[in-house]
PDB file of C-alpha atoms in Angstrom:
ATOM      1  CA  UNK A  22      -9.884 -15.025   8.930  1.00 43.00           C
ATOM      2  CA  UNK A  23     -11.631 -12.781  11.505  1.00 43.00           C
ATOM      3  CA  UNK A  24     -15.056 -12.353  11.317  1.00 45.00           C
ATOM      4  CA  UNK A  25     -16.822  -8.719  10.673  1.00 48.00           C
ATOM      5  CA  UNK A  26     -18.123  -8.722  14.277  1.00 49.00           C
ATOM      6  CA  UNK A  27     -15.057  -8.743  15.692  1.00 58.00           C
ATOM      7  CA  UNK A  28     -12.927  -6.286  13.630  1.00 69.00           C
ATOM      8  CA  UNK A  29     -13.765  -2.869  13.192  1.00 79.00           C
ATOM      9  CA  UNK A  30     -14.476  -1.544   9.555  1.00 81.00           C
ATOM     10  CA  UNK A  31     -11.789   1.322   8.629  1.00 82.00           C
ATOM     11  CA  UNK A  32     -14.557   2.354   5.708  1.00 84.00           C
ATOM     12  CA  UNK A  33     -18.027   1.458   4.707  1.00 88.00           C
ATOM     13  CA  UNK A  34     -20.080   2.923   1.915  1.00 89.00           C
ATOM     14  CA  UNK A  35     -23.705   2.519   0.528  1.00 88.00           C
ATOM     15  CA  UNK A  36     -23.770   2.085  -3.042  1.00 83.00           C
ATOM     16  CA  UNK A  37     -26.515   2.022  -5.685  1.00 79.00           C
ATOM     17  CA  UNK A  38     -26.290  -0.671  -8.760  1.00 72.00           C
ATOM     18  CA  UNK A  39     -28.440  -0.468 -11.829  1.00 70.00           C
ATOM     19  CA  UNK A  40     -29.084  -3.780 -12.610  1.00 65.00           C
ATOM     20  CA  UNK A  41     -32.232  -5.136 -15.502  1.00 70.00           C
ATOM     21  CA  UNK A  42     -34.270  -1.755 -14.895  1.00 76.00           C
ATOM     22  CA  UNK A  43     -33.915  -1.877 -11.231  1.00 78.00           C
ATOM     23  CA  UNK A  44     -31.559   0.245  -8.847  1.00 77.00           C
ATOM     24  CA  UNK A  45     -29.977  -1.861  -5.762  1.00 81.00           C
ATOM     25  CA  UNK A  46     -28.904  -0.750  -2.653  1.00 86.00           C
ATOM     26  CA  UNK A  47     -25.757  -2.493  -1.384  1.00 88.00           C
ATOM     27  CA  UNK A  48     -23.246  -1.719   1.651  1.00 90.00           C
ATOM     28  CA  UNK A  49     -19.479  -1.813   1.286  1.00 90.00           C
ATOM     29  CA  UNK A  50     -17.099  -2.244   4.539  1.00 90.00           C
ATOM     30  CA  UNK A  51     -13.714  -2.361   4.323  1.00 86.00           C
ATOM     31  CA  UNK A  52     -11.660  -4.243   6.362  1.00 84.00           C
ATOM     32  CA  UNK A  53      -7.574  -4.616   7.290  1.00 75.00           C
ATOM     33  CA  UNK A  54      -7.599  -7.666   5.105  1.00 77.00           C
ATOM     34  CA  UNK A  55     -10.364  -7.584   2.550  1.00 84.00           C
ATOM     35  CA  UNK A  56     -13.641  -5.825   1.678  1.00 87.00           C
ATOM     36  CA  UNK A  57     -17.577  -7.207   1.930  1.00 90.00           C
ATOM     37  CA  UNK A  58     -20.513  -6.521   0.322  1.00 88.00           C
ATOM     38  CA  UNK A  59     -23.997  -6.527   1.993  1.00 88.00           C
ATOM     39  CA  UNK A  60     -27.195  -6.953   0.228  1.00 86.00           C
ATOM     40  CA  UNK A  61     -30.517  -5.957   2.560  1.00 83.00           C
ATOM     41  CA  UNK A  62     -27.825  -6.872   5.330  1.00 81.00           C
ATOM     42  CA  UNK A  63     -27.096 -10.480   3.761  1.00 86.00           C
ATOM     43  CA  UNK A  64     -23.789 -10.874   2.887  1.00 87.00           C
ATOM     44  CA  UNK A  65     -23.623 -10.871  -1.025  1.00 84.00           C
ATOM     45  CA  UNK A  66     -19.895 -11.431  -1.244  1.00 86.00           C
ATOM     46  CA  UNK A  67     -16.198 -11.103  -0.029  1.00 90.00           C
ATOM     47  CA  UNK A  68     -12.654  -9.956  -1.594  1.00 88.00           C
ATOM     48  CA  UNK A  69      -9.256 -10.566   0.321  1.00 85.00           C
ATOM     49  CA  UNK A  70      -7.106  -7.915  -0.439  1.00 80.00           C
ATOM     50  CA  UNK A  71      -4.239 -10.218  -1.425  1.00 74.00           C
ATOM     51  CA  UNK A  72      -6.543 -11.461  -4.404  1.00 80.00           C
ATOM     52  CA  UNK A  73      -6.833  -7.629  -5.863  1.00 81.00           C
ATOM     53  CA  UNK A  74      -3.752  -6.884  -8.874  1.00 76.00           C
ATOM     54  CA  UNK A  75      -5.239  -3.420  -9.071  1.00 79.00           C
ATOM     55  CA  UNK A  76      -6.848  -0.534  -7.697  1.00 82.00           C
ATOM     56  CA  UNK A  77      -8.221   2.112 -10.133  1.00 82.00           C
ATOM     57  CA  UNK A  78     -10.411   5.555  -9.748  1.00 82.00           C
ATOM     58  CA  UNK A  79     -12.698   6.048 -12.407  1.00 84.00           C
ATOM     59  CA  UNK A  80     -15.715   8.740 -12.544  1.00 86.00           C
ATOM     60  CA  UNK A  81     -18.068   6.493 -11.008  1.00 85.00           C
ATOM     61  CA  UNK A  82     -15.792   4.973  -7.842  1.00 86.00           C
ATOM     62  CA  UNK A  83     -13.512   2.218  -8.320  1.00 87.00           C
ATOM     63  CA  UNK A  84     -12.243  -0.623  -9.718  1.00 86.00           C
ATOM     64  CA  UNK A  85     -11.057  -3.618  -8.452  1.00 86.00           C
ATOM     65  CA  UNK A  86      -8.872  -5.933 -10.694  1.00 84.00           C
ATOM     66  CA  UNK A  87      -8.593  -9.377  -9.524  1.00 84.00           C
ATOM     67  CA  UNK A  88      -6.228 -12.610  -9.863  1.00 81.00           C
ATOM     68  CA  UNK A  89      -8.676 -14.730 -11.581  1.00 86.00           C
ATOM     69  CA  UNK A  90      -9.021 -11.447 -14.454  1.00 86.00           C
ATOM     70  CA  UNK A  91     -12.231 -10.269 -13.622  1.00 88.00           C
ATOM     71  CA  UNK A  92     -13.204  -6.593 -12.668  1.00 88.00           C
ATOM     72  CA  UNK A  93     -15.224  -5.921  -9.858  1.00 86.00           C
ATOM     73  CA  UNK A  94     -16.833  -1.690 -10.105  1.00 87.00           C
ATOM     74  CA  UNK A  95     -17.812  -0.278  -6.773  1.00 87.00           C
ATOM     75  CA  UNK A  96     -19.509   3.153  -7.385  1.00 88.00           C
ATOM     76  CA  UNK A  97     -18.859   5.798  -4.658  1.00 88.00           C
ATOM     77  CA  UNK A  98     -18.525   9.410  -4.363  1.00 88.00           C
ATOM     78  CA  UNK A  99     -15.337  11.446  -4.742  1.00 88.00           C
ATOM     79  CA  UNK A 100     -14.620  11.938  -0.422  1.00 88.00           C
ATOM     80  CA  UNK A 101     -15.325   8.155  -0.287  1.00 88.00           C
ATOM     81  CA  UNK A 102     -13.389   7.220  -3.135  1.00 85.00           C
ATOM     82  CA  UNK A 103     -10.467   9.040  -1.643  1.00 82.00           C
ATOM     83  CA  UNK A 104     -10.623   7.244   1.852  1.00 82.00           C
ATOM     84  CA  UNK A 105     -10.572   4.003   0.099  1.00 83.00           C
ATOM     85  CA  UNK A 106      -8.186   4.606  -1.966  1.00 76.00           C
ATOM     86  CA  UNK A 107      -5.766   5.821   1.082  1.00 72.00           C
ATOM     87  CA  UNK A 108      -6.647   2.351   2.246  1.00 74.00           C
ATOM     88  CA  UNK A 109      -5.109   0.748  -0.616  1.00 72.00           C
ATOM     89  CA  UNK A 110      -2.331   2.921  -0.832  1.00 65.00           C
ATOM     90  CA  UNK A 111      -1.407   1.856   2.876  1.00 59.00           C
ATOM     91  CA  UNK A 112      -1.640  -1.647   2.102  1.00 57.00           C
ATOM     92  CA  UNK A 113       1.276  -3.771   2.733  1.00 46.00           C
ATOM     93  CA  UNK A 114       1.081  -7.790   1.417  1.00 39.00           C
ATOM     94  CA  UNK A 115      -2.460  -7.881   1.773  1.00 38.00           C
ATOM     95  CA  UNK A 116      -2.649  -6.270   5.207  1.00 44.00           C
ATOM     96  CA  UNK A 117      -2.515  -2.971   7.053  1.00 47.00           C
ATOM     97  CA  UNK A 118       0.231  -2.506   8.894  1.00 51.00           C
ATOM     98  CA  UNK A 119      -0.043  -2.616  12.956  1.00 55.00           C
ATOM     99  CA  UNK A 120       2.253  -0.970  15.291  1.00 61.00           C
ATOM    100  CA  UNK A 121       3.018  -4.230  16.625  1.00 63.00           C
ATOM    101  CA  UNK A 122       3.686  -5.020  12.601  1.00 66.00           C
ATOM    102  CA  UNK A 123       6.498  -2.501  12.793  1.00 76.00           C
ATOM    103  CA  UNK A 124      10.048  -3.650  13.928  1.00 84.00           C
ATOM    104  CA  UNK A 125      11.509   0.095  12.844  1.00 88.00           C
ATOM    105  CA  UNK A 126      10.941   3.288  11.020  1.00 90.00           C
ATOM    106  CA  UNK A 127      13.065   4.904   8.305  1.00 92.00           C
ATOM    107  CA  UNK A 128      12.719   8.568   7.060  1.00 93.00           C
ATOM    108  CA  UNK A 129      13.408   8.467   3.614  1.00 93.00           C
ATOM    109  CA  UNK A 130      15.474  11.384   1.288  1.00 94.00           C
ATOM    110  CA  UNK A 131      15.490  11.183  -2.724  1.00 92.00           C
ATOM    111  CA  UNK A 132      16.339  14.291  -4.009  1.00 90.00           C
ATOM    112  CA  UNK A 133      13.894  16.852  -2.128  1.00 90.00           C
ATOM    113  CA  UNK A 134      10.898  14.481  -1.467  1.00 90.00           C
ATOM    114  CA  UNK A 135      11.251  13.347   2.096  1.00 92.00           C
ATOM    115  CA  UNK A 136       8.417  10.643   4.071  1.00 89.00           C
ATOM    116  CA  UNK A 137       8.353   7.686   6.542  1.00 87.00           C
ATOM    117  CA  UNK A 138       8.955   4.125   5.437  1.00 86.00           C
ATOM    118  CA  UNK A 139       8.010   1.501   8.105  1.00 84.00           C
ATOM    119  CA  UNK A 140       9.891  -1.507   7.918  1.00 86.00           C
ATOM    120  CA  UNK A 141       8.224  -4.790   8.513  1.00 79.00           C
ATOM    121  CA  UNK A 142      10.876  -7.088   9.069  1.00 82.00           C
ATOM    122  CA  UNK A 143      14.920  -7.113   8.413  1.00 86.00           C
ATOM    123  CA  UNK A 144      14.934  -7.648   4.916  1.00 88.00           C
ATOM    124  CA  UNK A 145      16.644  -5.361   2.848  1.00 91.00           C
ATOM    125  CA  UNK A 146      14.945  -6.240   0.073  1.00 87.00           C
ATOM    126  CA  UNK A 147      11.583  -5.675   0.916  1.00 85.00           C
ATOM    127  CA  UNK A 148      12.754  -2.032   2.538  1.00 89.00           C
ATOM    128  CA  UNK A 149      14.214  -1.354  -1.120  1.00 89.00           C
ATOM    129  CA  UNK A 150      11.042  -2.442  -2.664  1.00 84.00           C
ATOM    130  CA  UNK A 151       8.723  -0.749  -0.213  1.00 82.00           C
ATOM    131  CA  UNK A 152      11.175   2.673  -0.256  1.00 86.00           C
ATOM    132  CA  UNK A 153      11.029   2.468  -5.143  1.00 83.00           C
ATOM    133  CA  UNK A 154       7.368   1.897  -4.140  1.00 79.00           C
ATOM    134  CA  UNK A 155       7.200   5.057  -2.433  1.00 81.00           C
ATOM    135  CA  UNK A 156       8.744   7.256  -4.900  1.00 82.00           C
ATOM    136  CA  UNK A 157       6.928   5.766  -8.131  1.00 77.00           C
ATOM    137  CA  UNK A 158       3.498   6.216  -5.720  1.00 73.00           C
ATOM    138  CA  UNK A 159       4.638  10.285  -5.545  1.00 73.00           C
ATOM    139  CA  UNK A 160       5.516  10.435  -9.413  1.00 72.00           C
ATOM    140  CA  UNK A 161       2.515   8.498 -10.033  1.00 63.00           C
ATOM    141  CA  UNK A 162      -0.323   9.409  -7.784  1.00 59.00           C
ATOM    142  CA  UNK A 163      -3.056   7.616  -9.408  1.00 56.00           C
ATOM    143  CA  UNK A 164      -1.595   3.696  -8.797  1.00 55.00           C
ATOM    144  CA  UNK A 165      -1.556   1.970  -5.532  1.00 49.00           C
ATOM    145  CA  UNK A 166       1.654   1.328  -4.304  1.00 50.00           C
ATOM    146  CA  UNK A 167       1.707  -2.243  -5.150  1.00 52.00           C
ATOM    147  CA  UNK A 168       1.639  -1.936  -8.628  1.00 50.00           C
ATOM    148  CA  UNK A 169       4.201   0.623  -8.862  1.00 51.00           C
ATOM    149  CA  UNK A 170       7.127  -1.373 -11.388  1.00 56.00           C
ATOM    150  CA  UNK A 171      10.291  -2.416  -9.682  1.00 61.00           C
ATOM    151  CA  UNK A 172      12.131  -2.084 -13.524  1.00 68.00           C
ATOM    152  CA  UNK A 173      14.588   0.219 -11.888  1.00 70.00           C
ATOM    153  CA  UNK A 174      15.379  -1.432  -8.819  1.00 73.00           C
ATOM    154  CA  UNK A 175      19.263  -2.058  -9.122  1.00 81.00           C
ATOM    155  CA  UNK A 176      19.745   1.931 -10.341  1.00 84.00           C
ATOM    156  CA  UNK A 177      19.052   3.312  -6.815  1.00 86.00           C
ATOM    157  CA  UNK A 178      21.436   2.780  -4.020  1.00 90.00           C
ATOM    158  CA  UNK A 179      20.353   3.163  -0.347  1.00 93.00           C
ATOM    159  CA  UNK A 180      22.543   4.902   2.794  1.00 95.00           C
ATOM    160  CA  UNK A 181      22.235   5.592   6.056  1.00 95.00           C
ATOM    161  CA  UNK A 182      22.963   9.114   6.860  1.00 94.00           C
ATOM    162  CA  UNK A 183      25.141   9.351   9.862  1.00 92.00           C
ATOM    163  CA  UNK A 184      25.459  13.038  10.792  1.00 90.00           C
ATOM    164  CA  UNK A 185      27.313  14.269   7.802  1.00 91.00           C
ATOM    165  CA  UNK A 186      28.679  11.260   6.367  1.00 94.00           C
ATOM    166  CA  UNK A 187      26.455   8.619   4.243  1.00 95.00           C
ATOM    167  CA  UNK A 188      27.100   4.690   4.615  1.00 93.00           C
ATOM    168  CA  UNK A 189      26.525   2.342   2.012  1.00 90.00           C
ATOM    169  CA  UNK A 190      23.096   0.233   2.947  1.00 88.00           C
ATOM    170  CA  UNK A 191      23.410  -2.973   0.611  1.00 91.00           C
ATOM    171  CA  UNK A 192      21.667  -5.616   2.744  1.00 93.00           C
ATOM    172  CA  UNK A 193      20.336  -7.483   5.177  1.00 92.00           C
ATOM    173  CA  UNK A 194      23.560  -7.227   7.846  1.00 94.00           C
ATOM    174  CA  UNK A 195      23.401  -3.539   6.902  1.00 93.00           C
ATOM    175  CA  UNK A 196      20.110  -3.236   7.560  1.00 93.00           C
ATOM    176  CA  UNK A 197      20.095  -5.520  11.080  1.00 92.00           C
ATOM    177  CA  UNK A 198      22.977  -3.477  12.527  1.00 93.00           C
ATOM    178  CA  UNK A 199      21.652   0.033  11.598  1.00 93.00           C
ATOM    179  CA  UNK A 200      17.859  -0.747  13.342  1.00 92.00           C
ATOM    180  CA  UNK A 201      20.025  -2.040  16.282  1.00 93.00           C
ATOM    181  CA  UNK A 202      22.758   1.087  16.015  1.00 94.00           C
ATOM    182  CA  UNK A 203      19.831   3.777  15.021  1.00 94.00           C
ATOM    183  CA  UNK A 204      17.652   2.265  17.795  1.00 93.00           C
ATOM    184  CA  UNK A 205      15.013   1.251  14.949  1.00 91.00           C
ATOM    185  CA  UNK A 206      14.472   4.827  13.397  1.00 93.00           C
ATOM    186  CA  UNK A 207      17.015   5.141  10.578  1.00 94.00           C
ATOM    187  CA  UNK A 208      17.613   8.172   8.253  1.00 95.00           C
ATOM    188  CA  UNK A 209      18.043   6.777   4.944  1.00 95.00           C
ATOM    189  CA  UNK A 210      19.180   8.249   1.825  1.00 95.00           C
ATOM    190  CA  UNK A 211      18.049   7.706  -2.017  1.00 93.00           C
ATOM    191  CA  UNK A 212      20.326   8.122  -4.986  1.00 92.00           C
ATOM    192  CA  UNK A 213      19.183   7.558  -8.416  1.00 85.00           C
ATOM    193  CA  UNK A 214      21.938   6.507 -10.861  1.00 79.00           C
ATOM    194  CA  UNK A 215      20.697   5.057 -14.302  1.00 74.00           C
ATOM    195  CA  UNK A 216      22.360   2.240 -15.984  1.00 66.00           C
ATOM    196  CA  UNK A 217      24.159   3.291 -19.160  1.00 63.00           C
ATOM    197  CA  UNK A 218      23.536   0.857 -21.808  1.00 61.00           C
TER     198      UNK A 218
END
């Protein structure tokens, strides 16, 4: 784990707890791989990103639900609560994404919603995931893209658009030769079709 001196923070925020009658003064950063609190510049405690579940807005800030079932609140104010939330929403398996991360790019169709995918390796099933993410994250603004259910994932079928034809995009072969063929930016298209029961 890197230490705070020698990463920069992408966010920090001063927050104010009421705690027995008294109001405290803590500082927030957030880092590419977890977030720490200060107290009076003494570091009062730390949160990996790959130990949050969830990521909530509430009036007050945010809310942090972590593996071990506890709830951590983190007041902040509405422009701050949106950075930080972008944060989370960017957040890939406990991380942000680097260039160097990023071994191609896909710009994703589904219906007429269009946006960028990056993919992080060749594994078709994490581009699947990462591309249902992306669409539940549009119908449903208000959850990080983590949490975002993968019920569905066998009704949508993926192809690479090729001019005016579409090519059927079923795994990790597919997905190899089309980075190599596409030069690593693919244009990829969604279809929804719902399983009949």
């Amino acid at each position: 784990m890197n230490s705070e001196s020698s990463v920069t923070a992408l966010a920090s925020i001063q927050s104010k707890y009421k705690f027995r009658a008294k109001t405290l003064e803590y500082s927030t950063s957030f880092y590419p791989d977890r977030f720490t609190i200060l107290y009076k510049d003494r570091k009062a405690g730390e949160i990996l990103y790959e130990n949050i579940l969830r990521v909530e807005k509430n009036r007050e800030g945010l809310r942090f639900g972590l593996k071990n079932g506890s709830w951590m609140k983190i007041p902040c104010t509405p422009e701050e609560k949106k950075k930080i939330f972008r944060i989370f929403k960017a957040k890939r398996l406990g991380g942000i994404l680097s260039e160097n991360d990023i071994v191609g790019l896909a710009l994703v169709e589904f219906a007429d919603l269009k946006f960028l995918v990056p993919l992080g390796n060749a594994c078709f099933a994490d581009f699947k995931k990462n591309v249902i993410r992306r669409i539940g994250g549009h119908f449903l603004p208000s959850q990080s893209l983590d949490f975002v259910s993968l019920d569905h994932y066998n009704e949508f079928s993926l192809y690479i658009k090729d001019k005016d034809s579409l090519v059927a995009f079923e795994n990790d072969d597919d997905l190899l030769c089309s980075l190599l063929y596409f030069e690593k930016k693919l244009n990829v298209v969604v279809k929804h079709a719902p399983k009949v029961p």
